[in-house]
Coordinates of C-alpha atoms in Angstrom, one line a residue:
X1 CA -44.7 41.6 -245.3
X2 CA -41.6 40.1 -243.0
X3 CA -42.6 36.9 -242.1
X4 CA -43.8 36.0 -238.5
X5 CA -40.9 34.5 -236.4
X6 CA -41.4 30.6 -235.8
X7 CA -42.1 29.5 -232.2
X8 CA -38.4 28.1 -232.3
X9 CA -37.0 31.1 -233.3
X10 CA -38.5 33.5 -230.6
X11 CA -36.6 34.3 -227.4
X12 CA -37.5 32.1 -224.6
X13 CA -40.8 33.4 -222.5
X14 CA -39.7 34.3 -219.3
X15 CA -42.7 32.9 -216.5
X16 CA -44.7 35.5 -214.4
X17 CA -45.0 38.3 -216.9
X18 CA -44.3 42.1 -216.4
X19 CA -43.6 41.2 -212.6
X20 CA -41.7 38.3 -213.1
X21 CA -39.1 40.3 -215.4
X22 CA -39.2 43.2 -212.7
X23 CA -38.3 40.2 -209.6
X24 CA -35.8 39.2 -211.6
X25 CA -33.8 42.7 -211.5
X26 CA -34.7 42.8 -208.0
X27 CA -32.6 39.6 -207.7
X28 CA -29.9 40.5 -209.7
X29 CA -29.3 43.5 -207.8
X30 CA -29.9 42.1 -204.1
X31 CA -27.0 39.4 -205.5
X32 CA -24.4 42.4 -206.6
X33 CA -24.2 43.6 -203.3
X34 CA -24.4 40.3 -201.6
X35 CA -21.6 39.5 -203.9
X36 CA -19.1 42.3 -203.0
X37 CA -19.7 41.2 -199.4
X38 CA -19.5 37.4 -200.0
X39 CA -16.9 37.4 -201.6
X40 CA -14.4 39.1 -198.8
X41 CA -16.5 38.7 -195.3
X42 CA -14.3 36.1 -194.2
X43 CA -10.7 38.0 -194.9
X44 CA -13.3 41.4 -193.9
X45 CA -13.6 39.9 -189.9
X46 CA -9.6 37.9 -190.8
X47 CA -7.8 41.4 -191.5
X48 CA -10.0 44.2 -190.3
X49 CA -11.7 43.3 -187.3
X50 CA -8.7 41.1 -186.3
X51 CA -10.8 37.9 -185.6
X52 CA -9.1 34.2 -185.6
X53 CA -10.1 31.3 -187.6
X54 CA -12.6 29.6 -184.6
X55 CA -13.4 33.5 -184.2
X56 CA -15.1 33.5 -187.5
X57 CA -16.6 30.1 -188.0
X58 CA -18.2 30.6 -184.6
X59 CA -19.5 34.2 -185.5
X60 CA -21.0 32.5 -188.8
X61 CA -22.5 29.1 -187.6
X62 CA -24.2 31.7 -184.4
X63 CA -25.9 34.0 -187.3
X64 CA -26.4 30.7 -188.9
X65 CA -28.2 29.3 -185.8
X66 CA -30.7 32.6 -185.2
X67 CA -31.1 32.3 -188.9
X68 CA -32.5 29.0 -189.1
X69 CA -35.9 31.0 -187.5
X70 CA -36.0 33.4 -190.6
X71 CA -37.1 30.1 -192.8
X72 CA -40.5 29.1 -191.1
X73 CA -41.1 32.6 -189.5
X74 CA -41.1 33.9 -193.1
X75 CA -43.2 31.3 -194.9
X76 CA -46.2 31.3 -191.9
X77 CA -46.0 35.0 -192.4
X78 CA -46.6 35.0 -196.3
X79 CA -49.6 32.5 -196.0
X80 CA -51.3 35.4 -193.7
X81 CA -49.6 38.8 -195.1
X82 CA -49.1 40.8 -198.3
X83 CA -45.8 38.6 -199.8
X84 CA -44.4 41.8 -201.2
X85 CA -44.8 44.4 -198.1
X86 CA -43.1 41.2 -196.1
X87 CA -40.5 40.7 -198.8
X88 CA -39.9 45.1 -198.4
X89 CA -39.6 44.9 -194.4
X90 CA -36.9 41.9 -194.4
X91 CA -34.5 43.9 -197.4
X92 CA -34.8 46.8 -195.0
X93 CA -33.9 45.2 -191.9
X94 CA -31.1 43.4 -194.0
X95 CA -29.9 47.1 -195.3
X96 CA -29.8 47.9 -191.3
X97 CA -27.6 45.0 -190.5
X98 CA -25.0 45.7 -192.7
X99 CA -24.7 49.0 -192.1
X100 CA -24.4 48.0 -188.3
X101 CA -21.5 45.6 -189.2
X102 CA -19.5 49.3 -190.0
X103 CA -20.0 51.0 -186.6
X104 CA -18.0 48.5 -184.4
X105 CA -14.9 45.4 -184.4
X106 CA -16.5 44.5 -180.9
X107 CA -16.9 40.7 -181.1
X108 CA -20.5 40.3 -179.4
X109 CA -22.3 43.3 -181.8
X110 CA -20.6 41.7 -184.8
X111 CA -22.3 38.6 -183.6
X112 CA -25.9 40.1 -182.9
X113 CA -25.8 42.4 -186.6
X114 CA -24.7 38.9 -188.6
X115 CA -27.6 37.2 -186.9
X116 CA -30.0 39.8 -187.3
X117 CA -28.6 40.0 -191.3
X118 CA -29.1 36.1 -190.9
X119 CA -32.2 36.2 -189.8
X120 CA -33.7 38.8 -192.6
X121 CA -31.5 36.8 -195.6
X122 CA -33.2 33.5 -194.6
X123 CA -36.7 34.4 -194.8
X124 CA -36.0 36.7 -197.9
X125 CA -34.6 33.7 -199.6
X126 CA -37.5 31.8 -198.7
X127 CA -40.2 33.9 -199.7
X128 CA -38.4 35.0 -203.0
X129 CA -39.3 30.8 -204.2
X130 CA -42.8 31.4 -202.7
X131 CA -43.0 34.1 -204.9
X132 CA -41.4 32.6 -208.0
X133 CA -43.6 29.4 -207.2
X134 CA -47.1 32.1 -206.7
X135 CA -46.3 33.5 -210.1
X136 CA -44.8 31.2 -212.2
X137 CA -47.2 28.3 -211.6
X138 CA -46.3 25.4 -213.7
X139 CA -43.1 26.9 -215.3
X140 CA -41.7 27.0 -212.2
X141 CA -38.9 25.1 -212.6
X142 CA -38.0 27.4 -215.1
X143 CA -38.6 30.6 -213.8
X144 CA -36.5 29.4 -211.0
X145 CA -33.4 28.3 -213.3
X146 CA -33.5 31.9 -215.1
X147 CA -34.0 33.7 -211.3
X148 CA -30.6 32.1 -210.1
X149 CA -29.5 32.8 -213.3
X150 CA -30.0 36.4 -212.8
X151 CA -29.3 35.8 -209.2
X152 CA -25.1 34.6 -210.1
X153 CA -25.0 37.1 -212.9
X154 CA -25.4 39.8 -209.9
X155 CA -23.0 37.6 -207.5
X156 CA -20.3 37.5 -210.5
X157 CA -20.3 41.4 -210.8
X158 CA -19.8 42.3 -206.9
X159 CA -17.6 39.2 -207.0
X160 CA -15.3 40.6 -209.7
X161 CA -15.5 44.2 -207.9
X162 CA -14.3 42.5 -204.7
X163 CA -11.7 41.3 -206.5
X164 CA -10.5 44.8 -207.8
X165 CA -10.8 46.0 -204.0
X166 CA -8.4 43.4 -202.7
X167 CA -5.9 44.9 -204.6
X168 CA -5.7 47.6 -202.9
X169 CA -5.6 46.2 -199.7
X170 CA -6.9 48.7 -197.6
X171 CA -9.1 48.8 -194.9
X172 CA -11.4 51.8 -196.2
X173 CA -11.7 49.3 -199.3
X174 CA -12.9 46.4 -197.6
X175 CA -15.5 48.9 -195.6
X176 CA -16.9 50.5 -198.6
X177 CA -17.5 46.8 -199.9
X178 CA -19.9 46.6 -197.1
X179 CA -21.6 49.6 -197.3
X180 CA -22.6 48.8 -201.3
X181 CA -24.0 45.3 -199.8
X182 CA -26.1 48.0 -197.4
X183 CA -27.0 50.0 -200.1
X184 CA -28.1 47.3 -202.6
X185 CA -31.1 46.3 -200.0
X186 CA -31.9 49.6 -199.9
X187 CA -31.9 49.7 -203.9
X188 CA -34.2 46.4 -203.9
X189 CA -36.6 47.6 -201.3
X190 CA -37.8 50.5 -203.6
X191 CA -38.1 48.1 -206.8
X192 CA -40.6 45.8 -204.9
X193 CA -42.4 48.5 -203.9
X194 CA -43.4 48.5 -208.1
X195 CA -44.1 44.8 -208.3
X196 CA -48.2 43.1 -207.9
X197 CA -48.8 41.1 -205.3
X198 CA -48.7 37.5 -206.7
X199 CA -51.8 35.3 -206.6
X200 CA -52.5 33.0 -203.6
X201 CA -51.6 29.2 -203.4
X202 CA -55.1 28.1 -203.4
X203 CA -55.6 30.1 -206.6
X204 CA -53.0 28.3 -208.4
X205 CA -53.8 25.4 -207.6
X206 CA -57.7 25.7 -208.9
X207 CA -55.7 27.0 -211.8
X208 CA -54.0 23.9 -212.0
X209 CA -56.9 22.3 -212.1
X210 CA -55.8 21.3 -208.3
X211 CA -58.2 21.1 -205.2
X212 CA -57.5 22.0 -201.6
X213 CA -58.8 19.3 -200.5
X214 CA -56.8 16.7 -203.2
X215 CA -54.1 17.0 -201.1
X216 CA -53.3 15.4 -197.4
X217 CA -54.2 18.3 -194.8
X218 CA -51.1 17.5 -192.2
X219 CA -49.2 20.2 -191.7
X220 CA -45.2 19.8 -192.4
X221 CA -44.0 19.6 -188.6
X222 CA -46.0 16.4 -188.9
X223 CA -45.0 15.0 -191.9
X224 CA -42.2 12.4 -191.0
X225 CA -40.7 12.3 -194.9
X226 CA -40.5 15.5 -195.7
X227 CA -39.2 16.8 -192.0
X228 CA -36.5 13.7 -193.0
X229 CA -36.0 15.1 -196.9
X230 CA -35.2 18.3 -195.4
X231 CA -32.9 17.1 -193.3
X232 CA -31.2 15.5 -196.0
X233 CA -31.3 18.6 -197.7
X234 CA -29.7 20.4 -194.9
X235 CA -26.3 18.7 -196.0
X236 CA -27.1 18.9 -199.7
X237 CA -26.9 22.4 -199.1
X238 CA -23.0 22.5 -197.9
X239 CA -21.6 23.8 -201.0
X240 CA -22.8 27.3 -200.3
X241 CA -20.3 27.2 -197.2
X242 CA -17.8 25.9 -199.6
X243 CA -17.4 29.2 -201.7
X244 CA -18.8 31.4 -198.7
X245 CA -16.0 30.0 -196.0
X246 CA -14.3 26.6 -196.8
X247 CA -12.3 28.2 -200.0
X248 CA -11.7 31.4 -199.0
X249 CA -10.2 30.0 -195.5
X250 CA -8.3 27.1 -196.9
X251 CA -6.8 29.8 -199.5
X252 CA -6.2 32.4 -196.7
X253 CA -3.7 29.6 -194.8
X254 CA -2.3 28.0 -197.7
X255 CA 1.5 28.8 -198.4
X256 CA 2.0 30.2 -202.0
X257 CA -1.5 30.5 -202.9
X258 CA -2.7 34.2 -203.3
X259 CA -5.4 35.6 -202.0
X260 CA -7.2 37.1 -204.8
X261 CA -8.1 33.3 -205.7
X262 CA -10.9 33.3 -203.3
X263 CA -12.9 36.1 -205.1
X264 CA -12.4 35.3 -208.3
X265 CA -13.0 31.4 -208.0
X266 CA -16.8 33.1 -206.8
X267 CA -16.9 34.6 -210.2
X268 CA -16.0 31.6 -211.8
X269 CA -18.9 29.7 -209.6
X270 CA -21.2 32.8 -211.1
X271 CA -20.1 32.8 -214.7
X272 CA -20.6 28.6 -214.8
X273 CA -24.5 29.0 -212.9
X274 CA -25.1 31.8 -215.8
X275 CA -24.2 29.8 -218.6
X276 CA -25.3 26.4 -217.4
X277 CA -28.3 26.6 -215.0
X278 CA -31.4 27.1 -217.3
X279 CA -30.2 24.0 -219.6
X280 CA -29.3 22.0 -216.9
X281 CA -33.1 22.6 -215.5
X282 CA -34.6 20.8 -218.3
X283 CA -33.5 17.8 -216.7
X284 CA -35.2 18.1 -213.9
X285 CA -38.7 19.3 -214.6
X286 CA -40.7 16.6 -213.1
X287 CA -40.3 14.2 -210.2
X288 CA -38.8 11.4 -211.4
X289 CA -36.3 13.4 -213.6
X290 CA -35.6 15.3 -210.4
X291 CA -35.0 12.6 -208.6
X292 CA -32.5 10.5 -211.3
X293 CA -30.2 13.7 -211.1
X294 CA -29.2 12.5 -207.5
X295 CA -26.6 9.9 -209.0
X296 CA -24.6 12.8 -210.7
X297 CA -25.1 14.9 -208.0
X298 CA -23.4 12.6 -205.3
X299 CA -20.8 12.2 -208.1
X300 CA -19.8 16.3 -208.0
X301 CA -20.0 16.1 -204.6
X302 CA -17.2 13.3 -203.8
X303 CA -15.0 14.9 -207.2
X304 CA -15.2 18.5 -204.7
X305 CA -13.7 17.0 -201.6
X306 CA -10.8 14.9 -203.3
X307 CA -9.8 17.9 -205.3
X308 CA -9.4 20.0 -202.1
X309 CA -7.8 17.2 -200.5
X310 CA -5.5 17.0 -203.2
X311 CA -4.7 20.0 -203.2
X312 CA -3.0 20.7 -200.1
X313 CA -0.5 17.8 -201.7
X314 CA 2.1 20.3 -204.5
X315 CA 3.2 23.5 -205.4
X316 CA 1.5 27.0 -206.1
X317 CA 0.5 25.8 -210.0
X318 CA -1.0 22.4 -208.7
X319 CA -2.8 24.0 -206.0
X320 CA -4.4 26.5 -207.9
X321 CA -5.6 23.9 -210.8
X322 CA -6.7 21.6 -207.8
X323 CA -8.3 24.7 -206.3
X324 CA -10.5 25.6 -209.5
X325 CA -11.5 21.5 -210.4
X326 CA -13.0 21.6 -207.0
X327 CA -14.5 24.5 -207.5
X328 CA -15.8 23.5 -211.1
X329 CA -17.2 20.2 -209.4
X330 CA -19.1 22.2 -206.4
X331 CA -20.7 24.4 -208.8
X332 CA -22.3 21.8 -210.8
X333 CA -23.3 19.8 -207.5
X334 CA -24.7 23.2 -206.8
X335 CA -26.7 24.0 -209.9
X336 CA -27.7 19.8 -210.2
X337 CA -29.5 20.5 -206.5
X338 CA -30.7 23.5 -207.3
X339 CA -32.5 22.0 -209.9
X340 CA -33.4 18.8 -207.9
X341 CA -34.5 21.0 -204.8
X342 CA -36.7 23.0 -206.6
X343 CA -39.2 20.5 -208.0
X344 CA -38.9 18.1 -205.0
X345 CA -39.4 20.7 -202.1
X346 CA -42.5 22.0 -204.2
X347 CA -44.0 18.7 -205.6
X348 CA -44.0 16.9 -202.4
X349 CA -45.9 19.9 -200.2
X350 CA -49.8 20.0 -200.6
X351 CA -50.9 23.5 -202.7
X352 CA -53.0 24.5 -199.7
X353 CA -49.8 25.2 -197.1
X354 CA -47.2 25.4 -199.8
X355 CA -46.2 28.5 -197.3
X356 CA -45.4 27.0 -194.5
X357 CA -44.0 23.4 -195.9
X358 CA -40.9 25.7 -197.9
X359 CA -40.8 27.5 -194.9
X360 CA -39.2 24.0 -193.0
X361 CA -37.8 23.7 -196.2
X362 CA -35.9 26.6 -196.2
X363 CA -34.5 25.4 -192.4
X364 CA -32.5 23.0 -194.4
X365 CA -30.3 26.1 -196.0
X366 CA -30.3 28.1 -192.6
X367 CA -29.5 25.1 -190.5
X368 CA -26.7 24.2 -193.2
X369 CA -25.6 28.3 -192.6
X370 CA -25.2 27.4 -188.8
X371 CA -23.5 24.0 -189.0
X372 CA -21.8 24.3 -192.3
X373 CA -18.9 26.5 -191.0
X374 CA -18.6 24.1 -188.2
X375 CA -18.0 21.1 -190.6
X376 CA -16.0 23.2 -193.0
X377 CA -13.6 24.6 -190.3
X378 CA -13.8 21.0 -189.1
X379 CA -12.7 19.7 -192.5
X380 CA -9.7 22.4 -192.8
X381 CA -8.5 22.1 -189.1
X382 CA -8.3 18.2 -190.3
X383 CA -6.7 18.5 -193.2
X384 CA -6.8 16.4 -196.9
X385 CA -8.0 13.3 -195.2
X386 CA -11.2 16.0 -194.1
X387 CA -12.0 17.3 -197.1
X388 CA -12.1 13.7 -198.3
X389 CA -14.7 12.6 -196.2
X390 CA -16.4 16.2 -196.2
X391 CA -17.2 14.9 -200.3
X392 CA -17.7 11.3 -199.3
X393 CA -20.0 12.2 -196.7
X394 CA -22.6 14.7 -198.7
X395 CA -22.4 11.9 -201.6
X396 CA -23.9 8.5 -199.6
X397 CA -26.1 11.6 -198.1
X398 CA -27.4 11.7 -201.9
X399 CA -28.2 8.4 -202.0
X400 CA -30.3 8.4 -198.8
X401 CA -32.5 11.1 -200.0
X402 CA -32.9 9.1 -203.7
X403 CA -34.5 6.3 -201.5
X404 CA -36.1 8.7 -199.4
X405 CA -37.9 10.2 -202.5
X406 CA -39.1 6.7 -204.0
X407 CA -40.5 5.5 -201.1
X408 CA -42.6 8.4 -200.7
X409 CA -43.8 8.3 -204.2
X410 CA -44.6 5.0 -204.0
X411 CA -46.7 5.3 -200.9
X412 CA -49.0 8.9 -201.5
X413 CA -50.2 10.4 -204.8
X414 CA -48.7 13.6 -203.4
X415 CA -46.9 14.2 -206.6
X416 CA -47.8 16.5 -208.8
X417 CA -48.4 16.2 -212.4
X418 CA -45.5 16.3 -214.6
X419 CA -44.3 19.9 -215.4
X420 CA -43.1 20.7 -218.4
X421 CA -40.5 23.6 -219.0
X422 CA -42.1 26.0 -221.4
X423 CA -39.9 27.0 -224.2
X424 CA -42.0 29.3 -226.1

C-alpha cells in the first residue's frame, strides 16, 4: 500500500471549503480586469480623453469622495440581506460603469461613471472580507493572505497585458483595455451566482465558542477608538494611490523615463504580494503579533518616500533603480498592513455587528481613494522634498496607531482569542 502523506507534506488547506476555493477565482478574475484598467487609467484620461494633471487627481479624489458611502452602505446591507445576491448587484453595477466610461471624453459624465464605479468597488471590497471573515472563521487571517494572493496574481496578468497594449499606442487599445475591466464584472457576477451563502456572524461566533452578548453592544459610530483606528488607517492605506496614481504620474512627467515603467512596476507589486503575502501573514495572526508589525511597517513606508525623492535627483538608469526600490518598499508596507489590518479591524469589532464595524472600516480605504490623489498630486506638484515627507508622514502615522492599539487592549477584553494560522 503507498504510504499515507504526513500532515507536513500535504498541500496547505485552503479556509471556507468548496466555496472558499470558488471566491477565490471570483477574485482572481474581478483583479485581471481591474488590472488591465489600473494599470493605464491615468495615461487612459492623460492621452485619450485629453485631461490635465489637476484634471485627473480631481476626477479620482471626487469618485473617491462618493465612494467613501459604498464602505458602510455595503456592510449595513450584508447584516440585513443575502451577502451573495448584494455582492452580484454591486459587480453588475460596476460592469455598467465601465462600460459608461467608453461612451463619452465629456469631463462631468467621466466624473459621475468613476463615482458610480467608486461607489460599487468600495462596498464589493468590503463585503468580499465580510465574506472571507463569515466563512473562514478562525483561519481568517489566512484565508485572507491566500484571497489577496489570488487577488495580485489576477492584477499581475491584466497588468502585464496593459503593458503589451501600451506598445501599441493606440487609442482603440487603451479602449479595449476598458471594456475587458467591463467584462470581467460581468464574468464574476455569473460565478457568485454558484457560491452558498456563508453563515451569519452570530453563528460563528457560537461556533467560536463566542456569545452575543460577550461583547460591548455600542455600535462603531460610537466607538471613539476604533472611529480613531480607522482614521489612522485611512493614511495607512496610501500606498494603493501610490501604484494607482503617484507612480504612474511621476513616470508620465519625468524626462527619460519611459512609460511602460508604470505598468510593469504594477506587475512587479503583483508578483512580490504572490510570492510573499501568505508567509508574511503568519506574523501577524493574533493581536499582539499584529500589532509588533507596525515598527517594520513605518520603516517601508519612510524607505518609499526617500526613494521617490531620490529619484527625481540622476539619469534615466538611476531613476528607474530608484523607481523600482520604492516600489519594492511600498509593496511590502502594503502586504505588512494588509496583514496588520486584517486581524486588527476584525479583533477589535464585537461578533454581533462585525457588518457594520468593517463597513466604517472600509471608509478608511475609500476616504484614502478620495484624498489620496490629492496628497499624491500634492507630493509630485512639490517635488523630492514631498515625497519625503509623503513617507515620513504615513511612518509617525504608524506609530500613533501602535499606541492607539495598546491602549485599547489594555482598557476592554475586546480581543479575541489568539488565532492560529492553520497549516494542515
Amino acid at each position: 500500500m503507498e504510504a499515507k502523506p504526513r500532515a507536513a507534506d500535504r498541500p496547505p488547506r485552503i479556509p471556507g471549503g468548496h466555496d472558499g476555493r470558488r471566491m477565490l477565482l471570483v477574485t482572481f478574475l474581478d483583479r485581471i480586469g481591474s488590472g488591465l484598467w489600473a494599470a493605464v487609467s491615468v495615461l487612459y484620461f492623460t492621452y485619450v480623453s485629453g485631461l490635465s494633471i489637476a484634471q485627473v487627481g480631481t476626477l479620482a479624489a471626487v469618485s473617491g469622495a462618493i465612494g467613501i458611502a459604498g464602505a458602510p452602505l455595503g456592510g449595513r446591507i450584508a447584516d440585513r440581506f443575502p451577502l451573495t445576491r448584494v455582492l452580484i448587484a454591486l459587480q453588475l453595477l460596476r460592469a455598467l460603469a465601465s462600460f459608461a466610461l467608453l461612451t463619452t471624453d465629456h469631463y462631468p459624465l467621466l466624473l459621475a461613471f468613476s463615482a458610480v464605479g467608486s461607489l460599487g468597488d468600495r462596498a464589493a471590497s468590503v463585503l468580499t472580507k465580510l465574506y472571507a471573515t463569515r466563512i473562514a472563521g478562525p483561519d481568517r487571517v489566512r484565508y485572507q493572505a491566500v484571497n489577496r494572493t489570488a487577488s495580485n496574481a489576477g492584477w499581475a496578468l491584466g497588468g502585464l497585458a496593459a503593458a503589451a497594449a501600451l506598445t501599441l499606442g493606440t487609442t482603440a487599445a487603451y479602449r479595449w483595455l476598458l471594456a475587458g475591466d467591463g467584462l470581467s464584472f460581468i464574468t464574476v457576477a455569473l460565478l457568485t451566482l454558484t457560491c452558498a451563502e456563508p453563515p451569519s456572524t452570530t453563528r460563528i461566533a457560537a461556533t467560536a465558542g463566542d456569545t452575543p452578548h460577550s461583547r460591548p453592544q455600542t455600535g462603531p459610530w460610537r466607538d471613539r477608538t476604533y472611529l480613531a483606528y480607522v482614521a489612522t488607517e485611512m493614511v495607512l492605506f496610501l500606498d494603493d494611490t501610490v501604484f494607482k496614481i503617484g507612480l504612474p504620474l511621476w513616470i508620465a512627467h519625468s524626462q527619460g523615463v519611459p512609460h511602460g515603467l508604470a505598468p510593469l512596476l504594477l506587475v512587479l507589486n503583483s508578483v512580490m504580494v504572490v510570492a510573499h503575502q501568505v508567509p508574511l501573514a503568519r506574523y501577524g495572526t493574533t493581536t499582539a503579533a499584529a500589532r509588533k508589525l507596525l515598527a517594520p511597517l513605518s520603516a517601508a513606508f519612510a524607505l518609499g518616500g526617500i526613494a521617490m525623492a531620490l529619484s527625481a535627483t540622476g539619469g534615466t538608469v538611476q531613476a528607474v533603480c530608484l523607481l523600482t526600490t520604492s516600489a519594492i518598499a511600498f509593496t511590502l508596507a502594503e502586504m505588512i498592513h494588509a496583514t496588520v489590518s486584517w486581524e486588527l479591524s476584525v479583533a477589535l469589532a464585537p461578533d454581533t455587528a462585525l457588518g457594520a464595524y468593517l463597513g466604517v472600516h472600509g471608509l478608511a480605504q475609500s476616504a484614502q481613494r478620495s484624498m489620496g490623489p490629492l496628497v499624491v498630486t500634492a507630493a509630485i506638484a512639490t517635488g523630492p522634498l514631498g515625497w519625503t515627507a509623503f513617507g515620513t508622514a504615513i511612518a509617525l502615522t504608524c506609530a500613533i496607531q501602535h499606541r492607539l492599539v495598546r491602549d485599547r487592549l489594555r482598557l476592554s477584553p475586546l480581543s479575541v482569542p489568539p488565532v492560529t494560522v492553520s497549516e494542515h
